[in-house]
Tab-separated table of C-alpha atoms and ligand atoms in Angstrom:
chain	number	residue	atom	x	y	z
A	7	MET	CA	4.093	16.549	-13.310
A	8	THR	CA	3.181	14.525	-10.022
A	9	ILE	CA	6.362	15.582	-7.868
A	10	THR	CA	6.736	11.746	-4.904
A	11	LEU	CA	9.377	10.979	-2.648
A	12	ILE	CA	9.368	6.929	-1.441
A	13	THR	CA	11.793	6.430	1.465
A	14	GLY	CA	14.380	3.186	0.870
A	15	ALA	CA	13.965	3.563	-2.088
A	16	ASN	CA	16.819	1.667	-3.500
A	17	LYS	CA	15.008	-1.835	-3.374
A	18	GLY	CA	12.196	-4.482	-2.344
A	19	ILE	CA	8.757	-2.462	-3.102
A	20	GLY	CA	10.337	0.944	-2.576
A	21	PHE	CA	12.723	0.695	-5.693
A	22	GLU	CA	8.973	-1.081	-7.555
A	23	THR	CA	6.699	1.284	-6.045
A	24	ALA	CA	8.780	4.079	-8.281
A	25	ARG	CA	8.923	2.078	-11.310
A	26	GLN	CA	5.179	1.819	-11.127
A	27	LEU	CA	4.594	5.785	-10.292
A	28	LEU	CA	7.718	6.881	-13.048
A	29	GLU	CA	5.490	4.976	-15.992
A	30	LEU	CA	1.998	7.108	-14.527
A	31	GLY	CA	4.097	10.355	-15.411
A	32	HIS	CA	5.496	10.911	-11.778
A	33	VAL	CA	8.611	12.222	-10.814
A	34	VAL	CA	10.435	10.008	-8.285
A	35	TYR	CA	12.967	11.178	-5.547
A	36	ILE	CA	14.862	7.728	-4.932
A	37	GLY	CA	15.742	8.193	-1.115
A	38	ALA	CA	18.096	6.177	0.073
A	39	ARG	CA	20.642	5.892	2.777
A	40	ASP	CA	23.537	5.108	0.209
A	41	VAL	CA	24.375	7.254	-2.107
A	42	GLU	CA	25.737	5.343	-4.077
A	43	ARG	CA	22.856	2.146	-4.667
A	44	GLY	CA	20.977	4.903	-4.376
A	45	GLU	CA	22.240	6.961	-7.518
A	46	LYS	CA	22.637	2.910	-9.315
A	47	ALA	CA	18.719	2.172	-8.332
A	48	ALA	CA	17.384	5.803	-9.759
A	49	ALA	CA	19.336	5.479	-12.944
A	50	ALA	CA	18.128	1.661	-13.603
A	51	LEU	CA	14.460	3.497	-13.634
A	52	GLY	CA	15.086	6.980	-14.435
A	53	ALA	CA	13.986	8.317	-10.884
A	54	ARG	CA	16.362	10.796	-9.069
A	55	PHE	CA	17.649	10.319	-6.288
A	56	VAL	CA	18.219	11.160	-2.764
A	57	ARG	CA	20.392	10.910	-0.221
A	58	LEU	CA	18.059	10.230	3.278
A	59	ASP	CA	18.199	8.400	6.456
A	60	VAL	CA	14.986	8.456	7.835
A	61	THR	CA	17.073	7.881	11.397
A	62	ASP	CA	19.112	11.179	10.829
A	63	ASP	CA	17.391	14.490	11.223
A	64	ALA	CA	19.353	16.800	9.218
A	65	SER	CA	19.958	13.920	6.654
A	66	VAL	CA	16.139	14.160	6.361
A	67	SER	CA	16.258	18.203	6.240
A	68	ASP	CA	18.672	17.860	3.520
A	69	ALA	CA	16.387	15.612	1.630
A	70	LEU	CA	13.667	18.203	1.811
A	71	ALA	CA	15.354	20.724	1.502
A	72	ALA	CA	17.191	19.346	-2.256
A	73	ILE	CA	13.910	19.025	-3.102
A	74	ASP	CA	12.084	21.810	-2.291
A	75	SER	CA	14.910	23.859	-4.192
A	76	VAL	CA	14.806	21.797	-6.767
A	77	GLU	CA	10.666	21.546	-6.888
A	78	GLY	CA	9.072	24.037	-4.581
A	79	ARG	CA	6.744	21.498	-3.183
A	80	LEU	CA	5.584	17.879	-3.036
A	81	ASP	CA	2.857	16.120	-3.719
A	82	VAL	CA	3.332	12.532	-2.794
A	83	LEU	CA	5.404	11.151	-0.188
A	84	VAL	CA	5.802	7.276	0.556
A	85	HIS	CA	7.214	5.967	3.967
A	86	ASN	CA	8.820	2.496	2.988
A	87	ALA	CA	11.821	2.378	4.297
A	88	GLY	CA	12.266	-0.103	7.472
A	89	ILE	CA	13.653	-3.290	8.619
A	90	LEU	CA	12.184	-6.224	10.754
A	91	ALA	CA	15.511	-7.495	12.932
A	92	ASN	CA	13.935	-10.251	13.586
A	93	GLY	CA	14.492	-12.764	16.754
A	94	VAL	CA	16.381	-10.524	18.499
A	95	SER	CA	14.889	-8.638	20.749
A	96	ASP	CA	17.097	-6.045	22.897
A	97	GLY	CA	17.293	-2.695	24.103
A	98	PRO	CA	19.316	-1.289	21.103
A	99	THR	CA	17.539	-3.303	18.092
A	100	ALA	CA	14.008	-2.023	19.654
A	101	LEU	CA	15.675	1.719	19.724
A	102	ARG	CA	17.094	1.320	16.162
A	103	VAL	CA	14.106	-0.517	14.705
A	104	PHE	CA	11.788	1.971	16.470
A	105	ASP	CA	14.261	4.727	14.806
A	106	THR	CA	13.424	3.642	12.040
A	107	ASN	CA	10.101	2.070	11.479
A	108	ALA	CA	8.049	4.917	13.805
A	109	VAL	CA	10.204	8.034	14.196
A	110	GLY	CA	11.510	8.342	11.346
A	111	ILE	CA	7.537	8.272	10.168
A	112	VAL	CA	7.531	11.632	12.412
A	113	ARG	CA	11.084	12.892	11.328
A	114	VAL	CA	10.304	13.085	7.480
A	115	THR	CA	7.034	14.491	7.768
A	116	GLU	CA	7.814	17.172	9.273
A	117	ALA	CA	10.310	17.923	7.382
A	118	ALA	CA	7.628	17.252	4.222
A	119	LEU	CA	4.665	19.152	5.571
A	120	PRO	CA	5.986	22.887	4.531
A	121	LEU	CA	6.533	21.874	0.739
A	122	LEU	CA	3.071	19.235	0.950
A	123	ARG	CA	1.160	21.919	1.490
A	124	ARG	CA	2.600	23.872	-1.118
A	125	SER	CA	0.481	20.856	-3.171
A	126	ASP	CA	-3.161	21.083	-5.099
A	127	ASN	CA	-3.066	17.181	-3.896
A	128	PRO	CA	-0.871	15.898	-1.226
A	129	THR	CA	-0.667	12.330	-0.093
A	130	VAL	CA	1.105	10.001	2.489
A	131	VAL	CA	1.106	6.670	2.069
A	132	THR	CA	2.743	4.571	4.905
A	133	VAL	CA	4.089	1.366	4.039
A	134	SER	CA	2.856	-0.268	7.470
A	135	SER	CA	2.228	-3.622	7.663
A	136	SER	CA	-1.075	-5.695	9.489
A	137	ALA	CA	2.199	-7.504	11.802
A	138	GLY	CA	1.239	-4.089	13.743
A	139	SER	CA	-2.741	-4.388	13.367
A	140	PHE	CA	-4.374	-5.785	17.055
A	141	TRP	CA	-7.058	-7.296	14.916
A	142	ALA	CA	-4.819	-9.565	12.924
A	143	VAL	CA	-2.807	-10.150	15.710
A	144	THR	CA	-5.555	-11.459	17.782
A	145	ASN	CA	-7.614	-13.381	15.169
A	146	PRO	CA	-6.244	-17.251	14.900
A	147	ASP	CA	-7.656	-16.627	11.214
A	148	ARG	CA	-4.525	-14.413	10.087
A	149	PRO	CA	-0.939	-14.636	9.758
A	150	GLU	CA	-0.034	-12.452	11.673
A	151	PHE	CA	-0.874	-14.113	14.948
A	152	HIS	CA	1.177	-17.222	14.177
A	153	LEU	CA	4.387	-14.636	14.030
A	154	ARG	CA	5.980	-14.594	17.109
A	155	THR	CA	9.796	-13.944	16.097
A	156	ALA	CA	9.182	-10.268	15.145
A	157	PRO	CA	7.536	-8.114	18.429
A	158	LEU	CA	8.902	-4.784	18.181
A	159	TYR	CA	9.029	-4.935	14.213
A	160	ALA	CA	5.165	-5.666	15.145
A	161	ALA	CA	5.264	-2.790	17.650
A	162	SER	CA	6.984	-0.364	15.907
A	163	LYS	CA	4.437	-1.597	12.658
A	164	SER	CA	1.826	-0.453	15.282
A	165	ALA	CA	2.930	2.757	15.796
A	166	ALA	CA	3.836	3.626	12.754
A	167	THR	CA	-0.607	2.905	11.152
A	168	MET	CA	-1.088	4.938	14.342
A	169	LEU	CA	0.700	7.987	13.810
A	170	THR	CA	-0.978	7.559	10.158
A	171	LEU	CA	-3.959	8.128	11.571
A	172	GLN	CA	-3.159	10.700	14.057
A	173	TYR	CA	-1.424	12.583	10.729
A	174	ALA	CA	-4.598	12.409	9.328
A	175	LYS	CA	-6.414	14.052	12.553
A	176	SER	CA	-4.376	16.672	12.554
A	177	GLN	CA	-4.043	17.555	9.176
A	178	PRO	CA	-7.147	17.900	7.012
A	179	GLY	CA	-6.300	19.165	3.859
A	180	ILE	CA	-3.362	16.618	3.352
A	181	LYS	CA	-4.229	12.881	3.050
A	182	PHE	CA	-2.508	10.144	5.244
A	183	ASN	CA	-3.375	6.337	4.500
A	184	ALA	CA	-1.453	3.489	5.741
A	185	LEU	CA	-1.094	0.130	4.154
A	186	GLU	CA	-0.468	-3.361	4.768
A	187	PRO	CA	1.230	-4.527	0.982
A	188	GLY	CA	0.917	-8.309	1.493
A	189	PHE	CA	3.600	-10.724	2.739
A	190	THR	CA	6.383	-10.622	-0.391
A	191	ALA	CA	9.345	-11.965	-1.229
A	192	THR	CA	12.054	-8.745	-0.678
A	193	ASP	CA	15.413	-8.756	1.571
A	194	MET	CA	13.368	-8.368	4.769
A	195	THR	CA	11.709	-11.315	4.533
A	196	ALA	CA	14.857	-13.106	3.778
A	197	GLU	CA	15.374	-13.227	7.529
A	198	LEU	CA	12.279	-15.328	8.580
A	199	PRO	CA	12.403	-18.323	9.399
A	200	PHE	CA	9.854	-19.236	6.268
A	201	GLU	CA	10.039	-18.677	2.538
A	202	GLY	CA	7.612	-17.413	-0.126
A	203	GLY	CA	5.809	-14.475	-0.576
A	204	ARG	CA	4.464	-12.363	-3.749
A	205	SER	CA	6.556	-10.112	-5.564
A	206	PRO	CA	7.369	-6.938	-5.337
A	207	GLU	CA	6.223	-5.555	-8.079
A	208	GLU	CA	2.645	-7.172	-7.148
A	209	SER	CA	2.593	-5.095	-3.972
A	210	ALA	CA	3.693	-2.055	-5.026
A	211	ARG	CA	0.726	-2.012	-6.767
A	212	THR	CA	-1.665	-1.111	-3.379
A	213	VAL	CA	1.211	1.729	-2.437
A	214	VAL	CA	0.188	3.104	-5.509
A	215	ARG	CA	-3.143	2.796	-5.456
A	216	LEU	CA	-3.192	4.893	-1.863
A	217	ALA	CA	0.171	7.229	-3.589
A	218	THR	CA	-2.618	8.195	-6.552
A	219	LEU	CA	-5.761	8.357	-5.046
A	220	GLY	CA	-8.053	11.938	-5.998
A	221	PRO	CA	-8.924	14.880	-3.620
A	222	ASP	CA	-11.678	13.009	-2.997
A	223	GLY	CA	-9.778	10.158	-1.785
A	224	PRO	CA	-10.014	8.270	1.326
A	225	THR	CA	-7.533	9.571	4.631
A	226	GLY	CA	-7.623	8.020	7.960
A	227	THR	CA	-7.561	4.813	6.962
A	228	PHE	CA	-5.668	1.054	7.249
A	229	GLN	CA	-5.191	-0.812	3.851
A	230	ASP	CA	-4.200	-3.803	1.765
A	231	GLU	CA	-5.146	-4.653	-1.934
A	232	ALA	CA	-8.876	-5.924	-1.003
A	233	GLY	CA	-9.450	-2.155	0.729
A	234	GLU	CA	-9.909	-1.134	4.796
A	235	LEU	CA	-8.286	-3.610	7.210
A	236	ALA	CA	-9.608	-3.262	10.546
A	237	TRP	CA	-6.976	-1.534	13.257
B	320	NAI	P1	13.827	-4.500	1.486
B	320	NAI	O1	14.838	-4.888	2.753
B	320	NAI	O2	14.226	-5.197	0.335
B	320	NAI	O3	13.512	-2.940	2.033
B	320	NAI	C1	13.963	-1.280	2.806
B	320	NAI	C2	13.995	-0.794	2.368
B	320	NAI	O4	14.516	-0.160	3.994
B	320	NAI	C3	15.581	-0.502	2.053
B	320	NAI	O5	16.188	-0.203	0.688
B	320	NAI	C4	16.087	-0.315	3.392
B	320	NAI	O6	17.504	0.105	2.583
B	320	NAI	C5	15.740	1.024	3.643
B	320	NAI	N1	15.542	1.445	4.858
B	320	NAI	C6	16.255	0.661	5.933
B	320	NAI	N2	16.229	1.619	7.083
B	320	NAI	C7	16.698	2.326	6.470
B	320	NAI	C8	16.935	4.055	6.777
B	320	NAI	N3	17.088	4.136	8.426
B	320	NAI	N4	16.911	5.182	5.978
B	320	NAI	C9	16.841	4.854	4.717
B	320	NAI	N5	16.494	3.323	4.502
B	320	NAI	C10	16.214	2.764	4.831
B	320	NAI	O7	12.296	-4.468	2.519
B	320	NAI	P2	10.469	-4.712	1.650
B	320	NAI	O8	9.878	-5.692	2.098
B	320	NAI	O9	11.038	-3.448	0.433
B	320	NAI	O10	9.921	-3.508	3.052
B	320	NAI	C11	8.898	-2.363	2.540
B	320	NAI	C12	8.403	-1.741	3.547
B	320	NAI	O11	7.049	-2.458	2.994
B	320	NAI	C13	9.325	-1.670	4.842
B	320	NAI	O12	8.270	-0.378	5.749
B	320	NAI	C14	8.246	-3.237	5.543
B	320	NAI	O13	8.196	-3.037	7.005
B	320	NAI	C15	7.193	-3.248	5.122
B	320	NAI	N6	6.494	-4.734	4.615
B	320	NAI	C16	7.199	-5.972	4.285
B	320	NAI	C17	6.331	-6.436	3.460
B	320	NAI	C18	6.850	-8.059	3.369
B	320	NAI	O14	6.421	-9.078	3.118
B	320	NAI	N7	8.270	-7.410	2.485
B	320	NAI	C19	4.780	-7.171	4.763
B	320	NAI	C20	4.731	-5.383	5.596
B	320	NAI	C21	5.197	-4.940	5.234
């Protein structure tokens, strides 16, 4: 049995990732801030619910303690929770965006490390973004080059990718990979001034691929559906 925790999984790409991993036989914990929405999502999928706000240390340690007491370990951790804050750029918003998209990764990873170390095949996946890739934002052929309304998001995703890479280096027994899921129609992208995006179902496939790597799978990579991306 593979024990999996996905943060912010009550909707969007996280919810679809939960659905697909459940189909593959994982025991999936849906981490969500809101008890009602989280329990509803878990019940709809046949997943388990754990209350988890990635910006709240006590909530994170309680969530991992709850999983520890039932399962005794964690095999797969998916950092999916994220916010965009399109068009806003001030100090309080910057703190909120970095707290969620970057510091949240540190909080949840640190609380999860003791449980991950008890797994035979521990794997951590960060749903980052190529909006945070220096290669993509400086390449006029890439859509990220033209996205100029979400600088806090882009910078926080650079940090998310870098944290994932640094954990891969410091934790050689655990796989850490970051990914760009592809432009997806979700509540997050509804904030953007343009429409479009593919289904969360399609984007979740890349998350699932990296969440189901075998023991010899890669670590310290940044990928999209086609394979490795430049930083
Ligand atoms: P979404 O808005 O549907 O999902 C985001 C989830 O994060 C929600 O469940 C939300 O409640 C949760 N969340 C936010 N703050 C939280 C907190 N403090 N604690 C716990 N959960 C929290 O958006 P979407 O698109 O499904 O986003 C999922 C991830 O995919 C995000 O990290 C996003 O940055 C990333 N992504 C999305 C892209 C897209 O085109 N939709 C493209 C690239 C990356």
